[in-house]
Coordinates of C-alpha atoms in Angstrom, one line a residue:
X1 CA -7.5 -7.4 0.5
X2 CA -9.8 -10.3 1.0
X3 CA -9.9 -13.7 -0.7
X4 CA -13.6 -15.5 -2.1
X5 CA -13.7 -19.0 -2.6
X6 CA -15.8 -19.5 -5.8
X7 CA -16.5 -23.3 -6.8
X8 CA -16.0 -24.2 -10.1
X9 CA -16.8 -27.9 -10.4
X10 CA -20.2 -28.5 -12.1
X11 CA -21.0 -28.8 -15.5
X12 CA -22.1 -25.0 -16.0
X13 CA -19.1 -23.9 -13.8
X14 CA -16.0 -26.0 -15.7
X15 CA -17.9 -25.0 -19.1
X16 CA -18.0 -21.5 -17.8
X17 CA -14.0 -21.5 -16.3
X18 CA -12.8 -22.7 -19.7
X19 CA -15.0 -20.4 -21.8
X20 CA -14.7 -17.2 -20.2
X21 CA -11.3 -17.3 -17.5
X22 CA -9.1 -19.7 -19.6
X23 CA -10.2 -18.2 -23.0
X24 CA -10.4 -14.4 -22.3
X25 CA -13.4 -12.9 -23.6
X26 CA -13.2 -10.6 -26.7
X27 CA -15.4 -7.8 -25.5
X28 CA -16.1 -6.2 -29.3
X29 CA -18.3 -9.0 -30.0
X30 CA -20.3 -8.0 -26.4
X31 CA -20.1 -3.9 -27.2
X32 CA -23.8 -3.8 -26.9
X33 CA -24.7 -5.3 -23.8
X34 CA -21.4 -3.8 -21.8
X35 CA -23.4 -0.9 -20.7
X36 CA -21.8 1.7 -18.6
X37 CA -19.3 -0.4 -17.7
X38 CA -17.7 -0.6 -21.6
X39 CA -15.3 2.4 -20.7
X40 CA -14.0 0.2 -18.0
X41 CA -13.4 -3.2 -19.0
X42 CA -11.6 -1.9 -22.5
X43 CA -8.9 0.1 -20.0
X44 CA -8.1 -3.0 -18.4
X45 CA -8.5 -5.3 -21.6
X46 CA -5.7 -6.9 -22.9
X47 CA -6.0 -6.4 -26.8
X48 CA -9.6 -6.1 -25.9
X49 CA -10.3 -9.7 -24.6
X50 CA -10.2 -9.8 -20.2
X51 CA -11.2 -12.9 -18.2
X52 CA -14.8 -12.6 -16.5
X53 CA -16.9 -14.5 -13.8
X54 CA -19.9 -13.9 -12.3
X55 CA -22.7 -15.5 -9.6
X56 CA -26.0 -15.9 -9.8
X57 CA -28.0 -14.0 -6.8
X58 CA -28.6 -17.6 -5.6
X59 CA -31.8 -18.0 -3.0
X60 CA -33.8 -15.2 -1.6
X61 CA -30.6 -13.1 -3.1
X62 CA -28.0 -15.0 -0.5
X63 CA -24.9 -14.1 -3.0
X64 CA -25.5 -10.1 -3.6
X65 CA -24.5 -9.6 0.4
X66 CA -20.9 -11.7 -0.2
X67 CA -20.3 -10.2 -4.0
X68 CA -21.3 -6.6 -2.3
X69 CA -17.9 -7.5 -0.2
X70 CA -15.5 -7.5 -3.1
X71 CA -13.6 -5.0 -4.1
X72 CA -10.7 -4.5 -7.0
X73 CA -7.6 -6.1 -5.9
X74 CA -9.1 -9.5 -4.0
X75 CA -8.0 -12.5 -4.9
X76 CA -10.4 -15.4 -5.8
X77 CA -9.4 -19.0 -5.3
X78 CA -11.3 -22.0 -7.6
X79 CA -11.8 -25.0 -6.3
X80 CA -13.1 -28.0 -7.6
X81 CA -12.1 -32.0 -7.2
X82 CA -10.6 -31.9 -3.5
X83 CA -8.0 -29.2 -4.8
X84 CA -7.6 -24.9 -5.5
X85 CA -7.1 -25.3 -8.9
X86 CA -6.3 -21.5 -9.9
X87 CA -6.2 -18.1 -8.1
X88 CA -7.3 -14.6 -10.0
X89 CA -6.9 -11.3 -8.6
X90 CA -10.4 -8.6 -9.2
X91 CA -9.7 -5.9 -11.6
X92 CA -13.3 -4.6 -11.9
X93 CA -17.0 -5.4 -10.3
X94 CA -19.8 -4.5 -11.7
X95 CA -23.2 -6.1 -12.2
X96 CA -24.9 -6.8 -16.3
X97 CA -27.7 -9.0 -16.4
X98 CA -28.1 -8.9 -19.8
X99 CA -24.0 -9.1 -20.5
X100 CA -24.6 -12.5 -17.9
X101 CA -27.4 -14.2 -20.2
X102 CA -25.1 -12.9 -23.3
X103 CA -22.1 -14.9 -22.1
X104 CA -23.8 -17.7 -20.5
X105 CA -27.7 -17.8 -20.9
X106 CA -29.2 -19.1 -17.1
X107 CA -29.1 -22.1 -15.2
X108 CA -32.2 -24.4 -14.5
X109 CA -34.0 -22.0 -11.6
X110 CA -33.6 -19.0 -14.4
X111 CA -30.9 -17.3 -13.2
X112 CA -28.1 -15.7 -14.5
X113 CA -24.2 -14.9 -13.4
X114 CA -25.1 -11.2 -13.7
X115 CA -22.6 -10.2 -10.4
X116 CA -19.8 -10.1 -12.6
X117 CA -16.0 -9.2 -12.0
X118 CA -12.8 -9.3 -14.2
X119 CA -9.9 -11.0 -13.5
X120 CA -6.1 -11.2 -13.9
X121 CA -3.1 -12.8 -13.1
X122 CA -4.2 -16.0 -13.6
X123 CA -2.5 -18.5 -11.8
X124 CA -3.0 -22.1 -11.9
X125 CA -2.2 -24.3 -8.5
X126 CA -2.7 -27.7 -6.9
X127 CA -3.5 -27.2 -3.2
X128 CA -5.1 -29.6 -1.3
X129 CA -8.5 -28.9 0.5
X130 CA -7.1 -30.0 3.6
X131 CA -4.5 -27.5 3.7
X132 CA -6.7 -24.7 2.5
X133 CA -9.0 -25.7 5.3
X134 CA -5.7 -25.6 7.9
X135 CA -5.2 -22.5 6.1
X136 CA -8.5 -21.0 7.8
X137 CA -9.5 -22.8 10.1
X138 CA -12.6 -24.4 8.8
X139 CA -14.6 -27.9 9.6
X140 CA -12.9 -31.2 8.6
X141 CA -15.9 -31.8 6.5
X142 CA -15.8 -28.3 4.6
X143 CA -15.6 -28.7 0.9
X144 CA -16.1 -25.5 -0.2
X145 CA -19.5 -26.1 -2.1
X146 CA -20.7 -22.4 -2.2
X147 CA -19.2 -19.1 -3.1
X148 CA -18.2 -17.2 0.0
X149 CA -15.8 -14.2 0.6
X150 CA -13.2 -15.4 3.8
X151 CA -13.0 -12.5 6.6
X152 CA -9.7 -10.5 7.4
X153 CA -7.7 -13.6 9.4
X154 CA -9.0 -16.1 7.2
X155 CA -7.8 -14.3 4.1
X156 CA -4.7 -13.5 5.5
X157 CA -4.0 -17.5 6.0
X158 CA -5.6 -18.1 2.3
X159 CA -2.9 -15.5 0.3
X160 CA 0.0 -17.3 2.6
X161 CA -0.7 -20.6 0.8
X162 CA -1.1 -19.2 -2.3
X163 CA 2.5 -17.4 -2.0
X164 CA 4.2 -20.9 -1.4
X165 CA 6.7 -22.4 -3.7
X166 CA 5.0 -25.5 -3.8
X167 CA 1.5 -25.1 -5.3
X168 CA 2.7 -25.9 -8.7
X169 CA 2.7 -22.7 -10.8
X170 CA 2.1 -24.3 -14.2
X171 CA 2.1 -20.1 -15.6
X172 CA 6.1 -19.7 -15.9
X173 CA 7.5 -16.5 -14.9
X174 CA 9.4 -14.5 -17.3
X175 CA 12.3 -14.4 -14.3
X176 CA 11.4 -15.5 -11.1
X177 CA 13.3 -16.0 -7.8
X178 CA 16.6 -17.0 -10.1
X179 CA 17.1 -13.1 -11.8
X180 CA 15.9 -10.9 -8.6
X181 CA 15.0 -7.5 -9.8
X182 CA 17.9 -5.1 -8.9
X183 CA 18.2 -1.6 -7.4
X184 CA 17.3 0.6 -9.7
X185 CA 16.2 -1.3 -12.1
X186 CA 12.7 0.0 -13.9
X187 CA 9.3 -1.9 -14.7
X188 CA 6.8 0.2 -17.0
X189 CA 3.4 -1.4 -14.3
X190 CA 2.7 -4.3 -12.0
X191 CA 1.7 -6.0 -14.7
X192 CA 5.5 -6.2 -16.1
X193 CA 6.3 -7.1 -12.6
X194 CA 3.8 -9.6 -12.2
X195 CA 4.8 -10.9 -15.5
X196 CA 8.5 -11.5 -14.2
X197 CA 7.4 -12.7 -10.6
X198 CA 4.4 -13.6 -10.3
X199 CA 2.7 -13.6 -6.6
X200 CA -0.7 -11.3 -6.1
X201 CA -0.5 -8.5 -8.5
X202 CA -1.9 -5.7 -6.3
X203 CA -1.3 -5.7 -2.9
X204 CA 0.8 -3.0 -1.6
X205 CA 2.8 -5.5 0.5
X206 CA 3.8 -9.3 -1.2
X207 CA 6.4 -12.0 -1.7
X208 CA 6.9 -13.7 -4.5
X209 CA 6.5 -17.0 -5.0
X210 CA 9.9 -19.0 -4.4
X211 CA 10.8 -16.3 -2.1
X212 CA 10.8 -15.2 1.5
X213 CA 11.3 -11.6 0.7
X214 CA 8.8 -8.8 1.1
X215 CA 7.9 -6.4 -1.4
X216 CA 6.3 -3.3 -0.3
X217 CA 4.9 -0.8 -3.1
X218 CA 4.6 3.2 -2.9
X219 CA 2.7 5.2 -5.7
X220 CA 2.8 8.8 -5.9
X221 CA -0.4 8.6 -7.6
X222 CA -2.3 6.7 -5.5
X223 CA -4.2 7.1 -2.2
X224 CA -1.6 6.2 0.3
X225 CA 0.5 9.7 1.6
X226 CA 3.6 8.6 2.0
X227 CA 6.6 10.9 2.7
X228 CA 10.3 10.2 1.6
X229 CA 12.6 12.3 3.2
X230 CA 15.0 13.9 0.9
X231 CA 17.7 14.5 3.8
X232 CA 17.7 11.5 5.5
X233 CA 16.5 9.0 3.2
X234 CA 13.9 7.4 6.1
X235 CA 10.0 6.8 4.2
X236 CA 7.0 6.9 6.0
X237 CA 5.1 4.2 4.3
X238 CA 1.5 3.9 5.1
X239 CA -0.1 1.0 6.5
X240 CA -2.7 -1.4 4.5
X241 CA -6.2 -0.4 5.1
X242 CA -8.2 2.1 2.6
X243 CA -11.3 2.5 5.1
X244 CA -11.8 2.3 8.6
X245 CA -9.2 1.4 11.6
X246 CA -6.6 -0.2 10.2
X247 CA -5.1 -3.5 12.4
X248 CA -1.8 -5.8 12.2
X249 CA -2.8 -8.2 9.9
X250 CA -2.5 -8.4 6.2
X251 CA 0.1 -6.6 5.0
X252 CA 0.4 -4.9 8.0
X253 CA 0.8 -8.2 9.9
X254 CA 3.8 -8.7 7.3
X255 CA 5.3 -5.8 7.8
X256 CA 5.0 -6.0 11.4
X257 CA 7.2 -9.2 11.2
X258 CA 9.9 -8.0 9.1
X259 CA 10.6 -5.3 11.7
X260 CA 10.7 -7.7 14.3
X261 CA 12.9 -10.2 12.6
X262 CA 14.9 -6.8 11.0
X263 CA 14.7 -8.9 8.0
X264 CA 15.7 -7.0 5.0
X265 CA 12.4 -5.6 2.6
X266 CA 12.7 -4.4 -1.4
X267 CA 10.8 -1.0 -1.6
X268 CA 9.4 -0.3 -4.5
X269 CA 8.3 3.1 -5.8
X270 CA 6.0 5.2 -8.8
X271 CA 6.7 8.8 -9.2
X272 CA 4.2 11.0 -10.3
X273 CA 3.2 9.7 -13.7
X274 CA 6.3 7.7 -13.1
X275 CA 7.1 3.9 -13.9
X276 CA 7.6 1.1 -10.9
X277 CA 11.4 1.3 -9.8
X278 CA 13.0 -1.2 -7.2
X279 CA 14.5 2.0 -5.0
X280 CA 16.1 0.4 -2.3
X281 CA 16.2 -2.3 0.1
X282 CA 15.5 -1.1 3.7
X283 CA 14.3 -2.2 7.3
X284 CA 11.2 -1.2 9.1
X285 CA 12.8 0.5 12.0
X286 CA 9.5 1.5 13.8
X287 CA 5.5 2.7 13.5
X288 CA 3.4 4.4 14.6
X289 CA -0.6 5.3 14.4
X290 CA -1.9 9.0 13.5
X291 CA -5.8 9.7 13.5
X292 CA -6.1 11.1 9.8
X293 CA -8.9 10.8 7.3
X294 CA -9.5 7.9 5.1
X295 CA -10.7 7.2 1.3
X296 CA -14.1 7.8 2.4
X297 CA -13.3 11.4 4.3
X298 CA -13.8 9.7 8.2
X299 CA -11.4 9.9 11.0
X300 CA -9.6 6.7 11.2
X301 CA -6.5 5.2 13.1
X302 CA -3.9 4.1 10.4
X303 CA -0.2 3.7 10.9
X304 CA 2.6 4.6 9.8
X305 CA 6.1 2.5 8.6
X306 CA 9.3 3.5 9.1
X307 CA 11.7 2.3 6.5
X308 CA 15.3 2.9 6.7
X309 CA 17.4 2.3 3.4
X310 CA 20.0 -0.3 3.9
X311 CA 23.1 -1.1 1.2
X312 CA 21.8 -4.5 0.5
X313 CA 19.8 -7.5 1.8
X314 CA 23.0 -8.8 3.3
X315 CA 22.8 -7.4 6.5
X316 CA 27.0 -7.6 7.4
X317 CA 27.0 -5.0 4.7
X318 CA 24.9 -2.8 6.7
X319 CA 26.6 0.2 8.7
X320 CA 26.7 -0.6 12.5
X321 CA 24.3 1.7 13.5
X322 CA 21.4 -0.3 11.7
X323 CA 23.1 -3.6 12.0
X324 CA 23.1 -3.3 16.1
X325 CA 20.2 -1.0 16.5
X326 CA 17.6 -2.9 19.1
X327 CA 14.3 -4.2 17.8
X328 CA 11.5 -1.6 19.7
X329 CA 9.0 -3.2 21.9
X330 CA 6.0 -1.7 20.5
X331 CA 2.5 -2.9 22.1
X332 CA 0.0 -3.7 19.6
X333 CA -2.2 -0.5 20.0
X334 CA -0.9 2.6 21.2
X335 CA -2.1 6.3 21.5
X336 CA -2.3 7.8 17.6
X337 CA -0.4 11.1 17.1
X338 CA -2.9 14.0 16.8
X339 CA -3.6 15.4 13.5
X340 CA -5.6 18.4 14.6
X341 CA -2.9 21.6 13.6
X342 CA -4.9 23.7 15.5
X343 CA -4.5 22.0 18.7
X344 CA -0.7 21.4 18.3
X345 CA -0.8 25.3 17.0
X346 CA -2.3 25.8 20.5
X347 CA 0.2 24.0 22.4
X348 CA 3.0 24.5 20.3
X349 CA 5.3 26.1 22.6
X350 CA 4.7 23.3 25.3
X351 CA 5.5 20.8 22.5
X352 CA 8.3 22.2 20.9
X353 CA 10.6 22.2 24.1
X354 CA 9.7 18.6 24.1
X355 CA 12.1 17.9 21.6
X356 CA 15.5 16.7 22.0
X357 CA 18.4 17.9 19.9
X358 CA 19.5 14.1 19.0
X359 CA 21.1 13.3 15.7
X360 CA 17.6 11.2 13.9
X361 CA 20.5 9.4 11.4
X362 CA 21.7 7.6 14.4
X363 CA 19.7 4.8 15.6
X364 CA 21.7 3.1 18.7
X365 CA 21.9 4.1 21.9
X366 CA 21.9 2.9 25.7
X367 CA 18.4 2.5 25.0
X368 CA 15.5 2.5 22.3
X369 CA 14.4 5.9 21.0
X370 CA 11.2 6.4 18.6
X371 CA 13.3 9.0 16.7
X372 CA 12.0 8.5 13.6
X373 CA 8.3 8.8 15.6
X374 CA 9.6 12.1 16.6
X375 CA 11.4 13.7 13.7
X376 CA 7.7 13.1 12.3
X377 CA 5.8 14.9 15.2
X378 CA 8.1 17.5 14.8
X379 CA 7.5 18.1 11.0
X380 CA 3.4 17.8 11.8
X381 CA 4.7 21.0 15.0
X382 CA 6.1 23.0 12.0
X383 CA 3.4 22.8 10.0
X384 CA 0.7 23.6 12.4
X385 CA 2.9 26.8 12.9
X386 CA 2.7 27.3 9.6
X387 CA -1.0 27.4 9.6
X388 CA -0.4 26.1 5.7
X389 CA 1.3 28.9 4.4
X390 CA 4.9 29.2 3.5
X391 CA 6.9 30.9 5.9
X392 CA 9.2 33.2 4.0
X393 CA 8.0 36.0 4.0
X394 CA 9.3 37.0 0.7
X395 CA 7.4 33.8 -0.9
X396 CA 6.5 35.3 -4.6
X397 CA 3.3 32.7 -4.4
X398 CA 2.1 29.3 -3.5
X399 CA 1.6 26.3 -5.9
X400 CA -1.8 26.8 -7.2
X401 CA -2.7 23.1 -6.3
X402 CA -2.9 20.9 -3.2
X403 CA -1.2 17.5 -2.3
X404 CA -3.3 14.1 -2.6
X405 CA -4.7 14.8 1.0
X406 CA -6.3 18.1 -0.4
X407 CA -3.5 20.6 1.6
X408 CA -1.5 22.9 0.2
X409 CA 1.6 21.9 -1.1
X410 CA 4.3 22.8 1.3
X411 CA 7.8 21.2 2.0
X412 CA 9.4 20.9 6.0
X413 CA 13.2 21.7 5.6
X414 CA 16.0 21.7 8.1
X415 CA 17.7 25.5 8.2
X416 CA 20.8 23.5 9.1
X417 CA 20.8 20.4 7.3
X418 CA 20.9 17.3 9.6
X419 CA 24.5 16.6 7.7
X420 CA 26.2 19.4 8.9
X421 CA 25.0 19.1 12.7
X422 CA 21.7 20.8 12.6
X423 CA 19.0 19.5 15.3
X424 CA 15.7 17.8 14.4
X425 CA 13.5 20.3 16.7
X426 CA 10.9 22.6 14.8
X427 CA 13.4 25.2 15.7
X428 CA 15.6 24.8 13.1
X429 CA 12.8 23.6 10.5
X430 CA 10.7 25.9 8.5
X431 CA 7.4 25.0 6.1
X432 CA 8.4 25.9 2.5
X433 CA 6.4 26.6 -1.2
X434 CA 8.4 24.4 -3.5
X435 CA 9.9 27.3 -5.3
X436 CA 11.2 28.9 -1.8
X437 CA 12.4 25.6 -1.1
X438 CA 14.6 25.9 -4.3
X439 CA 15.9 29.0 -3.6
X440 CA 17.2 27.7 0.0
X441 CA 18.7 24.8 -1.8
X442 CA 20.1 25.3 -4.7
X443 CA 20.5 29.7 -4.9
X444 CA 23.0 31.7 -5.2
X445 CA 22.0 33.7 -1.9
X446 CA 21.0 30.2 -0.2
X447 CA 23.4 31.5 2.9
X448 CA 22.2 34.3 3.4
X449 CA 18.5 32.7 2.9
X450 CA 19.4 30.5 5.6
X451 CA 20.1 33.3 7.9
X452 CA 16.8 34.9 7.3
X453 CA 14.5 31.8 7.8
X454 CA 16.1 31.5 10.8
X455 CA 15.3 34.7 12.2
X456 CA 11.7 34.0 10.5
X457 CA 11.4 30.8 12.9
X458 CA 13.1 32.2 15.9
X459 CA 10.5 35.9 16.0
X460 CA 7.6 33.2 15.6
X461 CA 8.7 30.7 18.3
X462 CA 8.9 33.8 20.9
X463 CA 5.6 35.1 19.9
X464 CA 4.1 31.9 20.0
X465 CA 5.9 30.9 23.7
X466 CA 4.7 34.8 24.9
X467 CA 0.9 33.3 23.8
X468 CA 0.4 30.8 26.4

């Protein structure tokens, strides 16, 4: 997420500010000029009024390059008078000249605030410029006179300002840092957690204000992949970063602290279709980086999280085996995990002797092991056997749909569950329809089920080993 700075101290700007952000705009009275954007802004209305700003294309068009930067979910810090004044976070961008003239006719030069956005959760502060400058690392003499959208770094020092207890939050949360949410306890959007918390309203990784926990947020329905596993409880929580390479800084920077520190983290999740729950509080144990495809269907390093439920955020509650499990020394880059089934279905013999049989509930040792690392490689080894069809080979039918990354739907199980001394090698795992997965679990020939997939995995591990 990335942070503008938008002035807001001349005449037109405070006129604008108090017109149009501290009196939300009632967008009936607008319906005309809304455009193709109407559908939008009424989804993300409140009672049909939503706070708007916009910039003027300033000259020779200097502003469309920075607005072209901003996406939903950035925050945008006003200034005006030697302070940051209030923060917003972007709901929606889009561009309406005539909607721009409509709301606030044009300045002297002729020109209008027609690169619009919407805004919510409103916050009001009172930072000094000098520690918003400290914050990024600008000139002594910077006083923020023109709209500008901060890079990666600078943001990242922006939000940590915003997220301190002392820049005066005259909007009073319903709850705040005095009533913590607790496990299990529901909230029907982010909104209704923002609402109780405050903090940025978006992000997938925050702390709210008055706080020094992290939040991190998982929704089924959204664009991240992440994994919970049903057996061991462990979630493979992807990393910040929509588009491109992603790097250690945001909320990746964030999260790479907590597992350094071991410091306990609130994971939040949304089910299919599903409200916001506060699952569990857990530790980031380890990452990794795969090469998969991003939001925009390119090959891109992201990583991978690995969180592992603890019993509170009081860590002499925690069982031993978390509580004295060593911190990994992970370098900042490291080779990504390959993503290409065909080439671990090539080498998949190779590979699957490569595995262990250690216990991946059990996280001490005489020395650091990436077992969570590998009880993941080994489920991406089962499925390239799999070749993305469920290996029972009495399956009545697949699912006629795919998962969000567009493959069909298949589940990895352990033949032997983990609990009852089964080993984490592809092995003793098979690739599952849901419905075959049911029938291994809960029916009433599941024993005898078991026996079979086992013989199903063992015939295809020899044929695959006589292949090289």
């Amino acid at each position: 997420m990335s942070v503008a700075i938008q002035p807001a101290g001349n005449e037109f700007s405070r006129k604008h500010y108090q017109d149009t952000v501290e009196n939300p705009v009632d967008l009936k009275q607008y319906e005309k000029v809304l455009g193709t954007d109407a559908k939008d802004l009424f989804s993300i209305a409140e009672a049909g009024k939503i706070a708007l700003w916009g910039v003027t294309p300033g000259t020779n068009g200097v502003n469309i390059s920075k607005f072209q930067k901003l996406e939903p979910g950035d925050t945008v810090l006003f200034t005006r008078k030697g302070i940051v004044f209030s923060s917003g976070t972007i709901t929606h961008i889009f561009h309406n000249k005539e909607f721009a003239t409509a709301l606030w006719q044009t300045d002297a030069k002729g020109q209008t605030w027609e690169y619009m956005y919407s805004l919510d959760a409103i916050q009001s502060h009172e930072i000094p410029y000098q520690v918003l400058r400290d914050a990024i690392g600008s000139d002594e003499g910077d006083n923020f006179m023109g709209f500008r959208v901060l890079d990666s770094e600078k943001s990242d020092g922006a939000l940590e300002i915003t997220n301190r207890p002392n820049t005066i939050y005259q909007r009073i949360t319903e709850r705040g840092p005095q009533d913590p949410p607790h496990i299990g306890e529901r909230f029907k959007n982010r909104h209704a957690i923002w609402k109780g918390y405050g903090g940025q309203k978006y992000q997938g990784a925050a702390i709210f204000p008055g706080e020094n926990y992290l939040n991190i947020f998982s929704d089924a329905d959204g664009p991240y992949p992440d994994f919970i596993n049903d057996e061991t409880g462990v979630i493979e929580y992807r990393g910040q970063g929509l588009t491109g390479a992603q790097t250690l800084t945001r909320g990746n920077k964030l999260l790479e602290e907590a597992r350094i520190s071991k410091a306990p983290v609130r994971f939040w999740h949304k089910p299919i279709n599903g409200e916001w729950v506060f699952k569990s509080w857990v530790v980031v144990a380890d990452r990794t980086t795969v090469s998969e495809s991003d939001t925009e269907n390119q090959t891109s390093l992201r990583f991978i999280w690995f969180l592992v439920p603890v019993e509170s955020e009081d860590s002499a509650k925690w069982s031993k085996e978390i509580a004295l499990a060593p911190i990994l020394e992970l370098p900042i880059e490291e080779p990504s995990g390959s993503s290409n089934y065909e080439l671990l279905l090539k080498n998949y013999s190779k590979l699957s002797e490569g595995f262990a049989d250690e216990s991946v509930g059990v996280m001490t040792g005489t020395k650091p092991v990436r077992r969570f690392k590998r009880s993941r490689e080994a489920r991406d080894l089962v499925i390239a056997r799999s070749e993305f069809k469920c290996e029972y080979d009495k399956c009545t039918g697949m699912p006629p749909d795919v998962d969000s990354q567009g493959k069909p739907i298949l589940q990895v199980d352990h033949i032997l569950p983990l609990s009852e001394g089964g080993s984490d090698r592809p092995s003793n795992m098979i690739a599952i329809c849901p419905n075959c997965h049911v029938a291994k679990t809960i029916g009433q020939n599941k024993k005898i089920t078991a026996k079979h997939f086992l013989q199903i995995v063992t015939k295809k591990e020899k044929y695959l080993s006589q292949k090289i």
